[in-house]
């Protein structure tokens, strides 16, 4: 989630496919890539709170939490994660 969009565009899908293949090879059954990708998108939603937590305790400066916010919101939009929050739209 901390990659710029161009890097994520190049590497995200192949790495997700490799990770999913590893899960299947390790014995995970009946877990389609589509289900895996939906879980990944949901994890992006959860990570929207990361910069909030980073900023709220004051131990992490704005250059760090702002960087996180920019990258995570970019992933949120690129992966259409809003659709998971409102499936009817």
XYZ file of N, CA, C and O in Angstrom:
356
model
N 0.802 -1.209 0.000
C 0.000 0.000 0.000
C 0.842 1.269 0.000
O 0.313 2.338 -0.201
N 2.098 1.142 0.231
C 2.939 2.335 0.300
C 3.627 2.652 -1.028
O 4.441 3.549 -1.100
N 3.274 1.919 -2.073
C 3.859 2.192 -3.384
C 3.102 3.309 -4.086
O 1.898 3.491 -3.885
N 3.810 4.031 -4.937
C 3.141 4.949 -5.843
C 2.300 4.129 -6.819
O 2.575 2.946 -7.058
N 1.290 4.762 -7.387
C 0.340 4.049 -8.244
C 1.018 3.332 -9.406
O 0.636 2.204 -9.750
N 2.029 3.937 -10.019
C 2.671 3.296 -11.172
C 3.415 2.028 -10.774
O 3.384 1.025 -11.500
N 4.024 2.032 -9.607
C 4.720 0.836 -9.128
C 3.698 -0.231 -8.744
O 3.842 -1.412 -9.077
N 2.648 0.183 -8.055
C 1.606 -0.762 -7.658
C 0.949 -1.379 -8.884
O 0.692 -2.584 -8.932
N 0.727 -0.570 -9.913
C 0.106 -1.071 -11.141
C 0.960 -2.182 -11.769
O 0.426 -3.166 -12.281
N 2.264 -2.013 -11.695
C 3.154 -3.005 -12.306
C 3.278 -4.285 -11.481
O 3.324 -5.378 -12.022
N 3.367 -4.154 -10.153
C 3.721 -5.291 -9.308
C 2.593 -5.883 -8.474
O 2.687 -7.040 -8.049
N 1.561 -5.120 -8.211
C 0.533 -5.581 -7.270
C -0.133 -6.879 -7.730
O -0.166 -7.860 -6.981
N -0.660 -6.891 -8.932
C -1.389 -8.076 -9.408
C -0.499 -9.325 -9.456
O -0.894 -10.378 -8.932
N 0.703 -9.253 -10.053
C 1.538 -10.460 -10.054
C 1.890 -10.965 -8.648
O 1.908 -12.170 -8.401
N 2.129 -10.032 -7.722
C 2.440 -10.449 -6.358
C 1.222 -11.039 -5.655
O 1.345 -12.019 -4.907
N 0.059 -10.476 -5.896
C -1.161 -11.038 -5.317
C -1.429 -12.438 -5.874
O -1.814 -13.343 -5.128
N -1.221 -12.615 -7.167
C -1.411 -13.938 -7.767
C -0.435 -14.949 -7.180
O -0.816 -16.085 -6.863
N 0.811 -14.527 -7.002
C 1.807 -15.425 -6.421
C 1.454 -15.778 -4.980
O 1.594 -16.923 -4.549
N 1.019 -14.796 -4.220
C 0.635 -15.038 -2.832
C -0.553 -16.001 -2.773
O -0.558 -16.950 -1.980
N -1.546 -15.781 -3.627
C -2.715 -16.662 -3.672
C -2.304 -18.081 -4.054
O -2.769 -19.055 -3.444
N -1.435 -18.209 -5.036
C -0.929 -19.534 -5.418
C -0.250 -20.212 -4.235
O -0.398 -21.424 -4.030
N 0.500 -19.438 -3.444
C 1.150 -19.984 -2.255
C 0.155 -20.474 -1.223
O 0.367 -21.509 -0.584
N -0.941 -19.736 -1.059
C -1.987 -20.186 -0.134
C -2.573 -21.517 -0.579
O -2.762 -22.431 0.230
N -2.845 -21.624 -1.865
C -3.407 -22.871 -2.396
C -2.411 -24.016 -2.251
O -2.787 -25.137 -1.887
N -1.144 -23.736 -2.529
C -0.107 -24.763 -2.414
C 0.069 -25.215 -0.956
O 0.458 -26.358 -0.702
N -0.232 -24.329 -0.024
C -0.109 -24.657 1.397
C -1.331 -25.395 1.930
O -1.387 -25.712 3.117
N -2.305 -25.635 1.068
C -3.453 -26.432 1.479
C -4.754 -25.677 1.681
O -5.761 -26.278 2.065
N -4.759 -24.374 1.463
C -6.017 -23.619 1.562
C -6.917 -24.072 0.414
O -6.494 -24.099 -0.739
N -8.123 -24.431 0.735
C -9.054 -24.945 -0.284
C -10.242 -24.006 -0.457
O -10.618 -23.287 0.454
N -10.804 -24.054 -1.640
C -12.019 -23.305 -1.985
C -11.887 -21.811 -1.680
O -12.769 -21.202 -1.077
N -10.785 -21.238 -2.086
C -10.539 -19.807 -1.907
C -10.151 -19.259 -3.272
O -8.982 -19.262 -3.654
N -11.150 -18.809 -3.995
C -10.918 -18.330 -5.354
C -10.089 -17.050 -5.344
O -10.050 -16.332 -4.337
N -9.477 -16.773 -6.461
C -8.712 -15.527 -6.553
C -9.640 -14.330 -6.411
O -9.259 -13.325 -5.814
N -10.856 -14.426 -6.922
C -11.814 -13.324 -6.772
C -12.140 -13.069 -5.297
O -12.220 -11.919 -4.870
N -12.332 -14.140 -4.529
C -12.578 -13.978 -3.088
C -11.355 -13.385 -2.394
O -11.476 -12.512 -1.529
N -10.189 -13.865 -2.773
C -8.939 -13.351 -2.222
C -8.798 -11.857 -2.523
O -8.468 -11.065 -1.647
N -9.080 -11.470 -3.756
C -8.962 -10.068 -4.149
C -9.969 -9.195 -3.399
O -9.651 -8.084 -2.979
N -11.154 -9.720 -3.165
C -12.134 -8.959 -2.385
C -11.635 -8.769 -0.955
O -11.771 -7.681 -0.381
N -11.041 -9.798 -0.377
C -10.473 -9.672 0.973
C -9.334 -8.656 0.996
O -9.200 -7.889 1.952
N -8.523 -8.656 -0.043
C -7.433 -7.695 -0.151
C -7.982 -6.270 -0.203
O -7.488 -5.384 0.485
N -9.014 -6.069 -0.996
C -9.636 -4.744 -1.109
C -10.214 -4.316 0.238
O -10.130 -3.148 0.619
N -10.802 -5.254 0.968
C -11.327 -4.932 2.294
C -10.182 -4.519 3.230
O -10.327 -3.595 4.033
N -9.036 -5.190 3.115
C -7.886 -4.836 3.942
C -7.412 -3.413 3.655
O -6.952 -2.711 4.559
N -7.544 -2.976 2.408
C -7.195 -1.595 2.072
C -8.105 -0.633 2.839
O -7.638 0.371 3.371
N -9.382 -0.963 2.910
C -10.327 -0.132 3.661
C -9.889 -0.042 5.125
O -9.865 1.047 5.716
N -9.538 -1.161 5.709
C -9.102 -1.182 7.108
C -7.869 -0.291 7.288
O -7.756 0.439 8.275
N -6.969 -0.323 6.317
C -5.737 0.463 6.423
C -5.961 1.964 6.243
O -5.042 2.751 6.489
N -7.143 2.381 5.859
C -7.426 3.813 5.826
C -7.248 4.443 7.208
O -6.977 5.632 7.328
N -7.395 3.622 8.231
C -7.249 4.124 9.597
C -5.795 4.235 10.034
O -5.495 4.878 11.042
N -4.869 3.645 9.313
C -3.456 3.679 9.700
C -2.941 5.100 9.886
O -2.352 5.410 10.934
N -3.136 6.007 8.912
C -2.632 7.356 9.129
C -3.326 8.087 10.283
O -2.713 8.930 10.941
N -4.570 7.747 10.546
C -5.280 8.356 11.680
C -4.582 7.961 12.977
O -4.312 8.809 13.834
N -4.288 6.666 13.107
C -3.598 6.204 14.305
C -2.195 6.794 14.386
O -1.727 7.159 15.468
N -1.514 6.880 13.237
C -0.167 7.442 13.225
C -0.170 8.893 13.698
O 0.726 9.314 14.428
N -1.162 9.643 13.288
C -1.223 11.066 13.633
C -1.760 11.299 15.041
O -1.376 12.266 15.696
N -2.632 10.423 15.497
C -3.350 10.700 16.745
C -2.485 10.623 17.992
O -2.753 11.325 18.963
N -1.467 9.789 17.993
C -0.679 9.684 19.219
C 0.514 10.645 19.248
O 1.207 10.750 20.258
N 0.745 11.342 18.153
C 1.776 12.369 18.126
C 3.198 11.860 18.006
O 4.137 12.647 17.955
N 3.382 10.540 17.970
C 4.744 10.006 17.874
C 5.236 9.932 16.427
O 6.434 9.780 16.196
N 4.319 10.042 15.495
C 4.676 9.999 14.077
C 4.358 11.362 13.480
O 3.253 11.889 13.639
N 5.323 11.936 12.817
C 5.141 13.267 12.254
C 4.301 13.274 10.988
O 4.057 12.232 10.377
N 3.867 14.452 10.581
C 3.004 14.580 9.406
C 3.636 14.068 8.118
O 2.925 13.601 7.240
N 4.950 14.132 7.997
C 5.564 13.629 6.766
C 5.357 12.126 6.617
O 5.279 11.621 5.505
N 5.223 11.435 7.725
C 4.976 9.987 7.675
C 3.506 9.682 7.481
O 3.127 8.928 6.578
N 2.637 10.245 8.338
C 1.235 9.869 8.222
C 0.604 10.427 6.949
O -0.299 9.810 6.382
N 1.083 11.574 6.469
C 0.536 12.122 5.221
C 0.912 11.240 4.037
O 0.102 10.975 3.158
N 2.152 10.766 4.034
C 2.615 9.835 3.001
C 1.720 8.592 2.999
O 1.268 8.136 1.946
N 1.448 8.044 4.168
C 0.566 6.873 4.278
C -0.824 7.186 3.744
O -1.402 6.391 2.997
N -1.345 8.324 4.128
C -2.689 8.712 3.695
C -2.779 8.811 2.172
O -3.725 8.305 1.561
N -1.788 9.431 1.566
C -1.798 9.571 0.102
C -1.773 8.217 -0.593
O -2.537 7.986 -1.536
N -0.899 7.326 -0.166
C -0.766 6.029 -0.836
C -1.984 5.140 -0.603
O -2.442 4.459 -1.502
N -2.488 5.130 0.622
C -3.629 4.269 0.941
C -4.889 4.762 0.232
O -5.661 3.953 -0.306
N -5.109 6.058 0.197
C -6.300 6.551 -0.509
C -6.177 6.311 -2.011
O -7.180 6.040 -2.679
N -4.968 6.373 -2.554
C -4.783 6.056 -3.974
C -5.159 4.597 -4.241
O -5.874 4.290 -5.210
N -4.700 3.693 -3.391
C -5.054 2.280 -3.548
C -6.561 2.082 -3.390
O -7.181 1.318 -4.135
N -7.148 2.774 -2.419
C -8.599 2.698 -2.194
C -9.351 3.043 -3.478
O -10.272 2.335 -3.879
N -8.953 4.109 -4.136
C -9.632 4.531 -5.362
C -9.305 3.613 -6.537
O -10.202 3.214 -7.280
N -8.034 3.264 -6.695
C -7.628 2.422 -7.824
C -8.288 1.049 -7.794
O -8.595 0.476 -8.842
N -8.488 0.517 -6.597
C -9.083 -0.817 -6.456
C -10.600 -0.769 -6.268
O -11.220 -1.790 -6.020
N -11.182 0.416 -6.403
C -12.630 0.613 -6.263
C -13.169 0.018 -4.968
O -14.179 -0.690 -4.954
N -12.486 0.299 -3.888
C -12.881 -0.236 -2.587
C -14.195 0.343 -2.089
O -14.890 -0.291 -1.284
N -14.573 1.523 -2.557
C -15.855 2.107 -2.158
C -17.015 1.202 -2.533
O -18.029 1.169 -1.830
N -16.847 0.435 -3.581
C -17.903 -0.494 -4.020
C -18.200 -1.527 -2.919
O -19.332 -1.971 -2.784
N -17.208 -1.884 -2.133
C -17.428 -2.837 -1.048
C -18.239 -2.232 0.081
O -18.916 -2.953 0.816
N -18.167 -0.915 0.230
C -18.916 -0.234 1.277
C -20.362 0.013 0.882
O -21.234 0.134 1.729
N -20.615 0.117 -0.410
C -21.951 0.365 -0.925
C -22.153 -0.472 -2.186
O -22.097 0.052 -3.290
N -22.365 -1.793 -2.037
C -22.430 -2.684 -3.181
C -23.544 -2.361 -4.181
O -23.487 -2.760 -5.332
N -24.570 -1.618 -3.740
C -25.676 -1.306 -4.631
C -25.314 -0.252 -5.664
O -25.988 -0.095 -6.673
N -24.241 0.496 -5.418
C -23.895 1.582 -6.346
C -23.036 1.092 -7.491
O -22.466 0.054 -7.493
